[in-house]
PDB file of C-alpha atoms in Angstrom:
ATOM      1  CA  UNK A   1      60.856 -32.996 -76.404  1.00  0.00           C
ATOM      2  CA  UNK A   2      59.968 -29.355 -75.884  1.00  0.00           C
ATOM      3  CA  UNK A   3      62.424 -26.587 -75.031  1.00  0.00           C
ATOM      4  CA  UNK A   4      61.596 -24.005 -72.408  1.00  0.00           C
ATOM      5  CA  UNK A   5      63.250 -20.596 -72.407  1.00  0.00           C
ATOM      6  CA  UNK A   6      64.508 -19.356 -69.084  1.00  0.00           C
ATOM      7  CA  UNK A   7      63.072 -16.176 -67.673  1.00  0.00           C
ATOM      8  CA  UNK A   8      65.186 -13.253 -66.548  1.00  0.00           C
ATOM      9  CA  UNK A   9      68.235 -14.667 -64.822  1.00  0.00           C
ATOM     10  CA  UNK A  10      68.152 -14.175 -61.066  1.00  0.00           C
ATOM     11  CA  UNK A  11      71.014 -12.208 -59.590  1.00  0.00           C
ATOM     12  CA  UNK A  12      70.995 -13.487 -56.017  1.00  0.00           C
ATOM     13  CA  UNK A  13      72.800 -16.779 -55.373  1.00  0.00           C
ATOM     14  CA  UNK A  14      71.326 -19.827 -53.702  1.00  0.00           C
ATOM     15  CA  UNK A  15      72.716 -20.275 -50.198  1.00  0.00           C
ATOM     16  CA  UNK A  16      71.130 -23.614 -49.185  1.00  0.00           C
ATOM     17  CA  UNK A  17      69.201 -26.556 -50.631  1.00  0.00           C
ATOM     18  CA  UNK A  18      67.064 -28.999 -48.631  1.00  0.00           C
ATOM     19  CA  UNK A  19      64.327 -31.629 -48.681  1.00  0.00           C
ATOM     20  CA  UNK A  20      60.943 -30.890 -47.061  1.00  0.00           C
ATOM     21  CA  UNK A  21      57.798 -32.927 -46.624  1.00  0.00           C
ATOM     22  CA  UNK A  22      55.393 -30.125 -47.561  1.00  0.00           C
ATOM     23  CA  UNK A  23      54.957 -26.380 -47.491  1.00  0.00           C
ATOM     24  CA  UNK A  24      54.155 -26.334 -43.767  1.00  0.00           C
ATOM     25  CA  UNK A  25      57.470 -28.034 -42.956  1.00  0.00           C
ATOM     26  CA  UNK A  26      59.417 -25.685 -45.199  1.00  0.00           C
ATOM     27  CA  UNK A  27      61.508 -23.141 -43.221  1.00  0.00           C
ATOM     28  CA  UNK A  28      60.490 -19.535 -43.530  1.00  0.00           C
ATOM     29  CA  UNK A  29      63.444 -18.376 -45.629  1.00  0.00           C
ATOM     30  CA  UNK A  30      63.214 -21.315 -48.086  1.00  0.00           C
ATOM     31  CA  UNK A  31      61.328 -21.450 -51.392  1.00  0.00           C
ATOM     32  CA  UNK A  32      59.481 -24.683 -52.115  1.00  0.00           C
ATOM     33  CA  UNK A  33      59.582 -26.081 -55.681  1.00  0.00           C
ATOM     34  CA  UNK A  34      56.012 -27.338 -55.781  1.00  0.00           C
ATOM     35  CA  UNK A  35      55.671 -27.732 -59.571  1.00  0.00           C
ATOM     36  CA  UNK A  36      57.901 -28.663 -62.473  1.00  0.00           C
ATOM     37  CA  UNK A  37      58.403 -26.493 -65.528  1.00  0.00           C
ATOM     38  CA  UNK A  38      55.888 -28.744 -67.271  1.00  0.00           C
ATOM     39  CA  UNK A  39      53.201 -27.910 -64.726  1.00  0.00           C
ATOM     40  CA  UNK A  40      53.268 -31.287 -62.977  1.00  0.00           C
ATOM     41  CA  UNK A  41      53.516 -31.816 -59.242  1.00  0.00           C
ATOM     42  CA  UNK A  42      57.122 -31.795 -58.010  1.00  0.00           C
ATOM     43  CA  UNK A  43      56.499 -34.409 -55.311  1.00  0.00           C
ATOM     44  CA  UNK A  44      59.330 -36.944 -55.538  1.00  0.00           C
ATOM     45  CA  UNK A  45      57.002 -39.707 -54.270  1.00  0.00           C
ATOM     46  CA  UNK A  46      54.657 -40.236 -57.175  1.00  0.00           C
ATOM     47  CA  UNK A  47      51.463 -42.268 -57.202  1.00  0.00           C
ATOM     48  CA  UNK A  48      47.731 -42.192 -56.504  1.00  0.00           C
ATOM     49  CA  UNK A  49      46.375 -41.214 -53.075  1.00  0.00           C
ATOM     50  CA  UNK A  50      49.802 -40.225 -51.823  1.00  0.00           C
ATOM     51  CA  UNK A  51      49.423 -38.109 -48.697  1.00  0.00           C
ATOM     52  CA  UNK A  52      53.082 -37.768 -47.790  1.00  0.00           C
ATOM     53  CA  UNK A  53      56.171 -37.098 -49.876  1.00  0.00           C
ATOM     54  CA  UNK A  54      59.106 -34.800 -50.139  1.00  0.00           C
ATOM     55  CA  UNK A  55      59.909 -31.742 -52.227  1.00  0.00           C
ATOM     56  CA  UNK A  56      63.031 -29.821 -53.114  1.00  0.00           C
ATOM     57  CA  UNK A  57      63.477 -26.313 -51.723  1.00  0.00           C
ATOM     58  CA  UNK A  58      66.213 -23.677 -51.695  1.00  0.00           C
ATOM     59  CA  UNK A  59      67.120 -20.533 -49.805  1.00  0.00           C
ATOM     60  CA  UNK A  60      68.722 -17.236 -50.826  1.00  0.00           C
ATOM     61  CA  UNK A  61      69.252 -15.878 -47.344  1.00  0.00           C
ATOM     62  CA  UNK A  62      72.729 -14.285 -47.267  1.00  0.00           C
ATOM     63  CA  UNK A  63      72.893 -13.789 -43.495  1.00  0.00           C
ATOM     64  CA  UNK A  64      75.223 -16.789 -43.034  1.00  0.00           C
ATOM     65  CA  UNK A  65      77.711 -15.475 -45.614  1.00  0.00           C
ATOM     66  CA  UNK A  66      77.804 -18.778 -47.566  1.00  0.00           C
ATOM     67  CA  UNK A  67      76.699 -19.566 -51.127  1.00  0.00           C
ATOM     68  CA  UNK A  68      76.179 -22.786 -53.092  1.00  0.00           C
ATOM     69  CA  UNK A  69      79.018 -22.977 -55.602  1.00  0.00           C
ATOM     70  CA  UNK A  70      77.957 -26.279 -57.185  1.00  0.00           C
ATOM     71  CA  UNK A  71      75.241 -28.965 -57.081  1.00  0.00           C
ATOM     72  CA  UNK A  72      75.606 -32.610 -58.080  1.00  0.00           C
ATOM     73  CA  UNK A  73      73.332 -35.652 -58.286  1.00  0.00           C
ATOM     74  CA  UNK A  74      75.205 -38.845 -57.354  1.00  0.00           C
ATOM     75  CA  UNK A  75      74.193 -42.472 -56.972  1.00  0.00           C
ATOM     76  CA  UNK A  76      74.478 -44.552 -53.835  1.00  0.00           C
ATOM     77  CA  UNK A  77      77.514 -46.327 -55.303  1.00  0.00           C
ATOM     78  CA  UNK A  78      79.446 -43.096 -55.859  1.00  0.00           C
ATOM     79  CA  UNK A  79      81.621 -41.458 -53.219  1.00  0.00           C
ATOM     80  CA  UNK A  80      80.623 -37.952 -52.327  1.00  0.00           C
ATOM     81  CA  UNK A  81      83.168 -35.506 -53.819  1.00  0.00           C
ATOM     82  CA  UNK A  82      85.622 -33.731 -51.573  1.00  0.00           C
ATOM     83  CA  UNK A  83      84.211 -30.475 -50.190  1.00  0.00           C
ATOM     84  CA  UNK A  84      80.584 -31.483 -50.804  1.00  0.00           C
ATOM     85  CA  UNK A  85      77.839 -32.370 -48.332  1.00  0.00           C
ATOM     86  CA  UNK A  86      74.399 -33.930 -48.594  1.00  0.00           C
ATOM     87  CA  UNK A  87      71.518 -31.488 -48.365  1.00  0.00           C
ATOM     88  CA  UNK A  88      69.573 -31.441 -45.065  1.00  0.00           C
ATOM     89  CA  UNK A  89      66.096 -32.884 -44.606  1.00  0.00           C
ATOM     90  CA  UNK A  90      63.074 -31.249 -42.963  1.00  0.00           C
ATOM     91  CA  UNK A  91      60.709 -34.205 -43.024  1.00  0.00           C
ATOM     92  CA  UNK A  92      57.767 -35.359 -40.994  1.00  0.00           C
ATOM     93  CA  UNK A  93      57.926 -38.423 -38.807  1.00  0.00           C
ATOM     94  CA  UNK A  94      58.212 -41.770 -40.621  1.00  0.00           C
ATOM     95  CA  UNK A  95      59.063 -39.930 -43.861  1.00  0.00           C
ATOM     96  CA  UNK A  96      62.338 -40.613 -45.647  1.00  0.00           C
ATOM     97  CA  UNK A  97      64.168 -39.662 -48.823  1.00  0.00           C
ATOM     98  CA  UNK A  98      65.250 -42.234 -51.391  1.00  0.00           C
ATOM     99  CA  UNK A  99      68.907 -43.168 -51.159  1.00  0.00           C
ATOM    100  CA  UNK A 100      69.488 -44.544 -54.659  1.00  0.00           C
ATOM    101  CA  UNK A 101      70.289 -41.049 -55.865  1.00  0.00           C
ATOM    102  CA  UNK A 102      71.126 -38.104 -53.645  1.00  0.00           C
ATOM    103  CA  UNK A 103      71.820 -34.401 -54.067  1.00  0.00           C
ATOM    104  CA  UNK A 104      74.992 -32.877 -52.640  1.00  0.00           C
ATOM    105  CA  UNK A 105      76.178 -29.281 -52.671  1.00  0.00           C
ATOM    106  CA  UNK A 106      79.431 -27.412 -52.164  1.00  0.00           C
ATOM    107  CA  UNK A 107      79.134 -24.445 -49.816  1.00  0.00           C
ATOM    108  CA  UNK A 108      81.810 -21.738 -49.918  1.00  0.00           C
ATOM    109  CA  UNK A 109      82.166 -18.274 -48.360  1.00  0.00           C
ATOM    110  CA  UNK A 110      80.433 -15.618 -50.401  1.00  0.00           C
ATOM    111  CA  UNK A 111      83.562 -13.479 -50.741  1.00  0.00           C
ATOM    112  CA  UNK A 112      85.713 -16.313 -52.103  1.00  0.00           C
ATOM    113  CA  UNK A 113      83.870 -16.806 -55.424  1.00  0.00           C
ATOM    114  CA  UNK A 114      82.329 -14.653 -58.135  1.00  0.00           C
ATOM    115  CA  UNK A 115      80.005 -17.313 -59.623  1.00  0.00           C
ATOM    116  CA  UNK A 116      77.513 -19.557 -57.860  1.00  0.00           C
ATOM    117  CA  UNK A 117      74.274 -21.472 -58.374  1.00  0.00           C
ATOM    118  CA  UNK A 118      71.537 -18.954 -59.069  1.00  0.00           C
ATOM    119  CA  UNK A 119      68.454 -21.114 -59.637  1.00  0.00           C
ATOM    120  CA  UNK A 120      67.112 -24.690 -59.577  1.00  0.00           C
ATOM    121  CA  UNK A 121      64.346 -26.119 -61.766  1.00  0.00           C
ATOM    122  CA  UNK A 122      62.658 -29.497 -62.235  1.00  0.00           C
ATOM    123  CA  UNK A 123      61.202 -31.044 -65.340  1.00  0.00           C
ATOM    124  CA  UNK A 124      59.523 -34.350 -66.127  1.00  0.00           C
ATOM    125  CA  UNK A 125      62.041 -36.841 -67.474  1.00  0.00           C
ATOM    126  CA  UNK A 126      62.484 -36.973 -71.287  1.00  0.00           C
ATOM    127  CA  UNK A 127      59.893 -34.274 -71.914  1.00  0.00           C
ATOM    128  CA  UNK A 128      61.367 -30.810 -71.467  1.00  0.00           C
ATOM    129  CA  UNK A 129      64.695 -29.020 -71.693  1.00  0.00           C
ATOM    130  CA  UNK A 130      65.452 -25.674 -70.092  1.00  0.00           C
ATOM    131  CA  UNK A 131      67.675 -23.272 -72.006  1.00  0.00           C
ATOM    132  CA  UNK A 132      70.802 -21.852 -70.331  1.00  0.00           C
ATOM    133  CA  UNK A 133      70.414 -24.391 -67.490  1.00  0.00           C
ATOM    134  CA  UNK A 134      72.737 -27.313 -66.817  1.00  0.00           C
ATOM    135  CA  UNK A 135      71.274 -30.807 -66.470  1.00  0.00           C
ATOM    136  CA  UNK A 136      72.414 -32.403 -63.207  1.00  0.00           C
ATOM    137  CA  UNK A 137      70.712 -35.766 -63.684  1.00  0.00           C
ATOM    138  CA  UNK A 138      67.421 -37.514 -63.090  1.00  0.00           C
ATOM    139  CA  UNK A 139      65.805 -38.578 -59.808  1.00  0.00           C
ATOM    140  CA  UNK A 140      62.533 -40.465 -59.388  1.00  0.00           C
ATOM    141  CA  UNK A 141      61.333 -39.470 -62.849  1.00  0.00           C
ATOM    142  CA  UNK A 142      62.390 -35.810 -62.558  1.00  0.00           C
ATOM    143  CA  UNK A 143      65.333 -34.053 -64.147  1.00  0.00           C
ATOM    144  CA  UNK A 144      67.174 -31.522 -61.960  1.00  0.00           C
ATOM    145  CA  UNK A 145      68.487 -28.375 -63.672  1.00  0.00           C
ATOM    146  CA  UNK A 146      70.672 -25.616 -62.262  1.00  0.00           C
ATOM    147  CA  UNK A 147      71.702 -22.197 -63.479  1.00  0.00           C
ATOM    148  CA  UNK A 148      75.160 -20.880 -62.670  1.00  0.00           C
ATOM    149  CA  UNK A 149      76.430 -17.360 -63.140  1.00  0.00           C
ATOM    150  CA  UNK A 150      77.865 -14.283 -61.567  1.00  0.00           C
ATOM    151  CA  UNK A 151      75.958 -12.903 -58.625  1.00  0.00           C
ATOM    152  CA  UNK A 152      75.661  -9.448 -57.164  1.00  0.00           C
ATOM    153  CA  UNK A 153      76.704  -9.092 -53.545  1.00  0.00           C
ATOM    154  CA  UNK A 154      74.426  -6.979 -51.374  1.00  0.00           C
ATOM    155  CA  UNK A 155      75.673  -3.438 -50.935  1.00  0.00           C
ATOM    156  CA  UNK A 156      76.307  -2.803 -47.242  1.00  0.00           C
ATOM    157  CA  UNK A 157      74.234   0.068 -45.952  1.00  0.00           C
ATOM    158  CA  UNK A 158      75.751   2.507 -43.523  1.00  0.00           C
ATOM    159  CA  UNK A 159      74.126   2.393 -40.133  1.00  0.00           C
ATOM    160  CA  UNK A 160      72.776   5.736 -38.914  1.00  0.00           C
ATOM    161  CA  UNK A 161      75.065   7.220 -36.326  1.00  0.00           C
ATOM    162  CA  UNK A 162      73.449   8.233 -33.078  1.00  0.00           C
ATOM    163  CA  UNK A 163      74.264  11.664 -31.722  1.00  0.00           C
ATOM    164  CA  UNK A 164      75.258  11.395 -28.087  1.00  0.00           C
ATOM    165  CA  UNK A 165      73.731  13.537 -25.380  1.00  0.00           C
ATOM    166  CA  UNK A 166      77.050  15.280 -24.797  1.00  0.00           C
ATOM    167  CA  UNK A 167      77.199  16.481 -28.402  1.00  0.00           C
ATOM    168  CA  UNK A 168      73.591  17.616 -28.284  1.00  0.00           C
ATOM    169  CA  UNK A 169      74.365  19.756 -25.257  1.00  0.00           C
ATOM    170  CA  UNK A 170      76.924  21.722 -27.258  1.00  0.00           C
ATOM    171  CA  UNK A 171      74.537  24.414 -28.398  1.00  0.00           C
ATOM    172  CA  UNK A 172      75.648  27.584 -30.174  1.00  0.00           C
ATOM    173  CA  UNK A 173      72.564  29.539 -29.223  1.00  0.00           C
ATOM    174  CA  UNK A 174      73.251  32.876 -27.610  1.00  0.00           C
ATOM    175  CA  UNK A 175      76.727  33.161 -29.053  1.00  0.00           C
ATOM    176  CA  UNK A 176      77.909  36.301 -30.779  1.00  0.00           C
ATOM    177  CA  UNK A 177      78.523  36.726 -34.493  1.00  0.00           C
ATOM    178  CA  UNK A 178      80.977  34.215 -35.934  1.00  0.00           C
ATOM    179  CA  UNK A 179      84.574  35.333 -36.008  1.00  0.00           C
ATOM    180  CA  UNK A 180      87.387  34.082 -38.230  1.00  0.00           C
ATOM    181  CA  UNK A 181      89.375  31.235 -36.754  1.00  0.00           C
ATOM    182  CA  UNK A 182      92.602  32.813 -35.550  1.00  0.00           C
ATOM    183  CA  UNK A 183      94.938  32.036 -32.659  1.00  0.00           C
ATOM    184  CA  UNK A 184      93.512  35.035 -30.806  1.00  0.00           C
ATOM    185  CA  UNK A 185      89.894  34.050 -31.527  1.00  0.00           C
ATOM    186  CA  UNK A 186      89.486  30.318 -30.796  1.00  0.00           C
ATOM    187  CA  UNK A 187      86.121  28.803 -31.537  1.00  0.00           C
ATOM    188  CA  UNK A 188      83.598  28.436 -28.716  1.00  0.00           C
ATOM    189  CA  UNK A 189      82.892  24.828 -29.650  1.00  0.00           C
ATOM    190  CA  UNK A 190      86.524  23.786 -29.249  1.00  0.00           C
ATOM    191  CA  UNK A 191      86.727  25.495 -25.847  1.00  0.00           C
ATOM    192  CA  UNK A 192      83.550  23.736 -24.664  1.00  0.00           C
ATOM    193  CA  UNK A 193      84.765  20.411 -25.961  1.00  0.00           C
ATOM    194  CA  UNK A 194      88.195  20.829 -24.395  1.00  0.00           C
ATOM    195  CA  UNK A 195      86.622  21.824 -21.053  1.00  0.00           C
ATOM    196  CA  UNK A 196      84.304  18.840 -21.114  1.00  0.00           C
ATOM    197  CA  UNK A 197      87.144  16.550 -22.160  1.00  0.00           C
ATOM    198  CA  UNK A 198      89.430  17.836 -19.406  1.00  0.00           C
ATOM    199  CA  UNK A 199      86.639  17.322 -16.892  1.00  0.00           C
ATOM    200  CA  UNK A 200      86.142  13.760 -18.115  1.00  0.00           C
ATOM    201  CA  UNK A 201      89.888  13.083 -18.014  1.00  0.00           C
ATOM    202  CA  UNK A 202      90.045  14.377 -14.420  1.00  0.00           C
ATOM    203  CA  UNK A 203      87.170  12.137 -13.379  1.00  0.00           C
ATOM    204  CA  UNK A 204      88.804   9.147 -15.064  1.00  0.00           C
ATOM    205  CA  UNK A 205      92.101   9.936 -13.353  1.00  0.00           C
ATOM    206  CA  UNK A 206      90.441  10.092  -9.937  1.00  0.00           C
ATOM    207  CA  UNK A 207      88.649   6.798 -10.603  1.00  0.00           C
ATOM    208  CA  UNK A 208      91.950   5.160 -11.630  1.00  0.00           C
ATOM    209  CA  UNK A 209      93.669   6.442  -8.479  1.00  0.00           C
ATOM    210  CA  UNK A 210      90.851   5.171  -6.289  1.00  0.00           C
ATOM    211  CA  UNK A 211      90.834   1.823  -8.051  1.00  0.00           C
ATOM    212  CA  UNK A 212      94.585   1.439  -7.752  1.00  0.00           C
ATOM    213  CA  UNK A 213      94.446   2.454  -4.093  1.00  0.00           C
ATOM    214  CA  UNK A 214      91.742  -0.038  -3.303  1.00  0.00           C
ATOM    215  CA  UNK A 215      93.609  -2.747  -5.177  1.00  0.00           C
ATOM    216  CA  UNK A 216      96.846  -2.049  -3.325  1.00  0.00           C
ATOM    217  CA  UNK A 217      95.082  -2.042   0.038  1.00  0.00           C
ATOM    218  CA  UNK A 218      93.496  -5.384  -0.697  1.00  0.00           C
ATOM    219  CA  UNK A 219      96.629  -6.927  -2.250  1.00  0.00           C
ATOM    220  CA  UNK A 220      99.335  -6.074   0.275  1.00  0.00           C
ATOM    221  CA  UNK A 221     100.077  -3.277   2.735  1.00  0.00           C
ATOM    222  CA  UNK A 222     103.826  -3.805   2.204  1.00  0.00           C
ATOM    223  CA  UNK A 223     103.583  -2.138  -1.224  1.00  0.00           C
ATOM    224  CA  UNK A 224     103.517   1.279   0.549  1.00  0.00           C
ATOM    225  CA  UNK A 225     107.046   2.648   1.054  1.00  0.00           C
ATOM    226  CA  UNK A 226     108.373   5.432   3.274  1.00  0.00           C
ATOM    227  CA  UNK A 227     108.979   7.710   0.277  1.00  0.00           C
ATOM    228  CA  UNK A 228     105.317   7.739  -0.802  1.00  0.00           C
ATOM    229  CA  UNK A 229     103.887  11.238  -0.601  1.00  0.00           C
ATOM    230  CA  UNK A 230     107.253  12.981   0.001  1.00  0.00           C
ATOM    231  CA  UNK A 231     107.560  15.930  -2.436  1.00  0.00           C
ATOM    232  CA  UNK A 232     110.752  16.368  -4.401  1.00  0.00           C
ATOM    233  CA  UNK A 233     112.714  19.619  -3.883  1.00  0.00           C
ATOM    234  CA  UNK A 234     116.314  20.764  -4.529  1.00  0.00           C
ATOM    235  CA  UNK A 235     118.556  21.785  -1.632  1.00  0.00           C
ATOM    236  CA  UNK A 236     118.889  25.594  -1.358  1.00  0.00           C
ATOM    237  CA  UNK A 237     122.691  25.355  -1.541  1.00  0.00           C
ATOM    238  CA  UNK A 238     122.570  23.821  -4.974  1.00  0.00           C
ATOM    239  CA  UNK A 239     119.726  25.982  -6.147  1.00  0.00           C
ATOM    240  CA  UNK A 240     121.701  29.147  -5.289  1.00  0.00           C
ATOM    241  CA  UNK A 241     124.713  27.873  -7.218  1.00  0.00           C
ATOM    242  CA  UNK A 242     122.618  27.121 -10.213  1.00  0.00           C
ATOM    243  CA  UNK A 243     121.242  30.672 -10.182  1.00  0.00           C
ATOM    244  CA  UNK A 244     124.676  32.395 -10.144  1.00  0.00           C
ATOM    245  CA  UNK A 245     125.909  33.622 -13.486  1.00  0.00           C
ATOM    246  CA  UNK A 246     129.424  32.898 -14.720  1.00  0.00           C
ATOM    247  CA  UNK A 247     131.372  36.074 -15.470  1.00  0.00           C
ATOM    248  CA  UNK A 248     132.856  36.644 -18.896  1.00  0.00           C
ATOM    249  CA  UNK A 249     136.383  37.029 -17.437  1.00  0.00           C
ATOM    250  CA  UNK A 250     136.389  33.455 -16.176  1.00  0.00           C
ATOM    251  CA  UNK A 251     135.324  32.211 -19.571  1.00  0.00           C
ATOM    252  CA  UNK A 252     138.062  34.222 -21.273  1.00  0.00           C
ATOM    253  CA  UNK A 253     140.778  32.492 -19.206  1.00  0.00           C
ATOM    254  CA  UNK A 254     139.887  29.104 -20.598  1.00  0.00           C
ATOM    255  CA  UNK A 255     142.535  28.071 -23.110  1.00  0.00           C
ATOM    256  CA  UNK A 256     141.633  25.604 -25.762  1.00  0.00           C
ATOM    257  CA  UNK A 257     144.403  23.034 -26.149  1.00  0.00           C
ATOM    258  CA  UNK A 258     145.251  21.042 -29.169  1.00  0.00           C
ATOM    259  CA  UNK A 259     145.955  17.312 -29.241  1.00  0.00           C
ATOM    260  CA  UNK A 260     149.717  17.987 -29.444  1.00  0.00           C
ATOM    261  CA  UNK A 261     149.573  20.296 -26.406  1.00  0.00           C
ATOM    262  CA  UNK A 262     147.878  17.575 -24.377  1.00  0.00           C
ATOM    263  CA  UNK A 263     150.449  14.998 -25.512  1.00  0.00           C
ATOM    264  CA  UNK A 264     153.357  17.287 -24.557  1.00  0.00           C
ATOM    265  CA  UNK A 265     151.904  18.114 -21.131  1.00  0.00           C
ATOM    266  CA  UNK A 266     151.104  14.577 -20.136  1.00  0.00           C
ATOM    267  CA  UNK A 267     154.067  12.884 -21.872  1.00  0.00           C
ATOM    268  CA  UNK A 268     155.769  10.324 -19.638  1.00  0.00           C
ATOM    269  CA  UNK A 269     158.797   8.269 -20.715  1.00  0.00           C
ATOM    270  CA  UNK A 270     158.773   5.652 -17.922  1.00  0.00           C
ATOM    271  CA  UNK A 271     162.575   6.106 -17.544  1.00  0.00           C
ATOM    272  CA  UNK A 272     162.538   5.562 -13.756  1.00  0.00           C
ATOM    273  CA  UNK A 273     160.652   2.309 -14.139  1.00  0.00           C
ATOM    274  CA  UNK A 274     163.073   1.072 -16.798  1.00  0.00           C
ATOM    275  CA  UNK A 275     166.106   1.786 -14.578  1.00  0.00           C
ATOM    276  CA  UNK A 276     164.512  -0.031 -11.653  1.00  0.00           C
ATOM    277  CA  UNK A 277     163.758  -2.987 -13.851  1.00  0.00           C
ATOM    278  CA  UNK A 278     167.364  -3.173 -15.031  1.00  0.00           C
ATOM    279  CA  UNK A 279     168.636  -3.157 -11.463  1.00  0.00           C
ATOM    280  CA  UNK A 280     166.311  -5.937 -10.403  1.00  0.00           C
ATOM    281  CA  UNK A 281     166.748  -8.034 -13.510  1.00  0.00           C
ATOM    282  CA  UNK A 282     170.249  -7.585 -14.984  1.00  0.00           C
ATOM    283  CA  UNK A 283     169.440 -10.101 -17.678  1.00  0.00           C
ATOM    284  CA  UNK A 284     167.017  -7.677 -19.202  1.00  0.00           C
ATOM    285  CA  UNK A 285     169.809  -5.276 -20.161  1.00  0.00           C
ATOM    286  CA  UNK A 286     171.777  -8.067 -21.726  1.00  0.00           C
TER     287      UNK A 286
END
């Protein structure tokens, strides 16, 4: 039995595994395993003058955000493990995959794991071993090997920000020499932006008023009250009193009283009430 050394370990994880009839039936983002590591054909239907068959293929497309965390080869008498699923089939009509042994995978979100299946290889049974790969089992005379390891997530690239037409219209051409930013010398850009923003806010306010008016007209005319549109103003009598100033002599006459002064002034003994009660109810005195 010969031993094959693995090439440079791939860094991208496998995201899907499937069966296909041939290269033409293989989806665009899948890689077909057409040959074993021994150089033999990887068609799982073996024999002379075989026109149809099925091959193993895998994908490393990360657009779905899922990765293959594990791969297993189970027999038809075994129950599929929890969290696993059988791989899909892209076969031609009247073609089928053997059911005595099947391949199942466990798909997990890419951000939930740090290790995943990185590569799959096939060898002819009892002839070759692949270093650093794990033997999953044999199927139809082939041995399935997988390589697990840490994978590198794709670095998200920042999308170019588009400059709006409003920002492009803010040109500094024709302006005078730059001045230091002081309260007395505000920048021209801030004044233009504030003017444009105030104009936009006014337009939005008018649109909101029109929309609310149209909605109220369509909803119910009883929502309009008699006070709508009446401006608020203070009566001249009260406005004149509020404008008058209090003289200092009036303020000087105010005497600040203590708590004892207030108690002495408003002290009440209830003597009259007690005498009246004794006259009405003599038994109280007794």
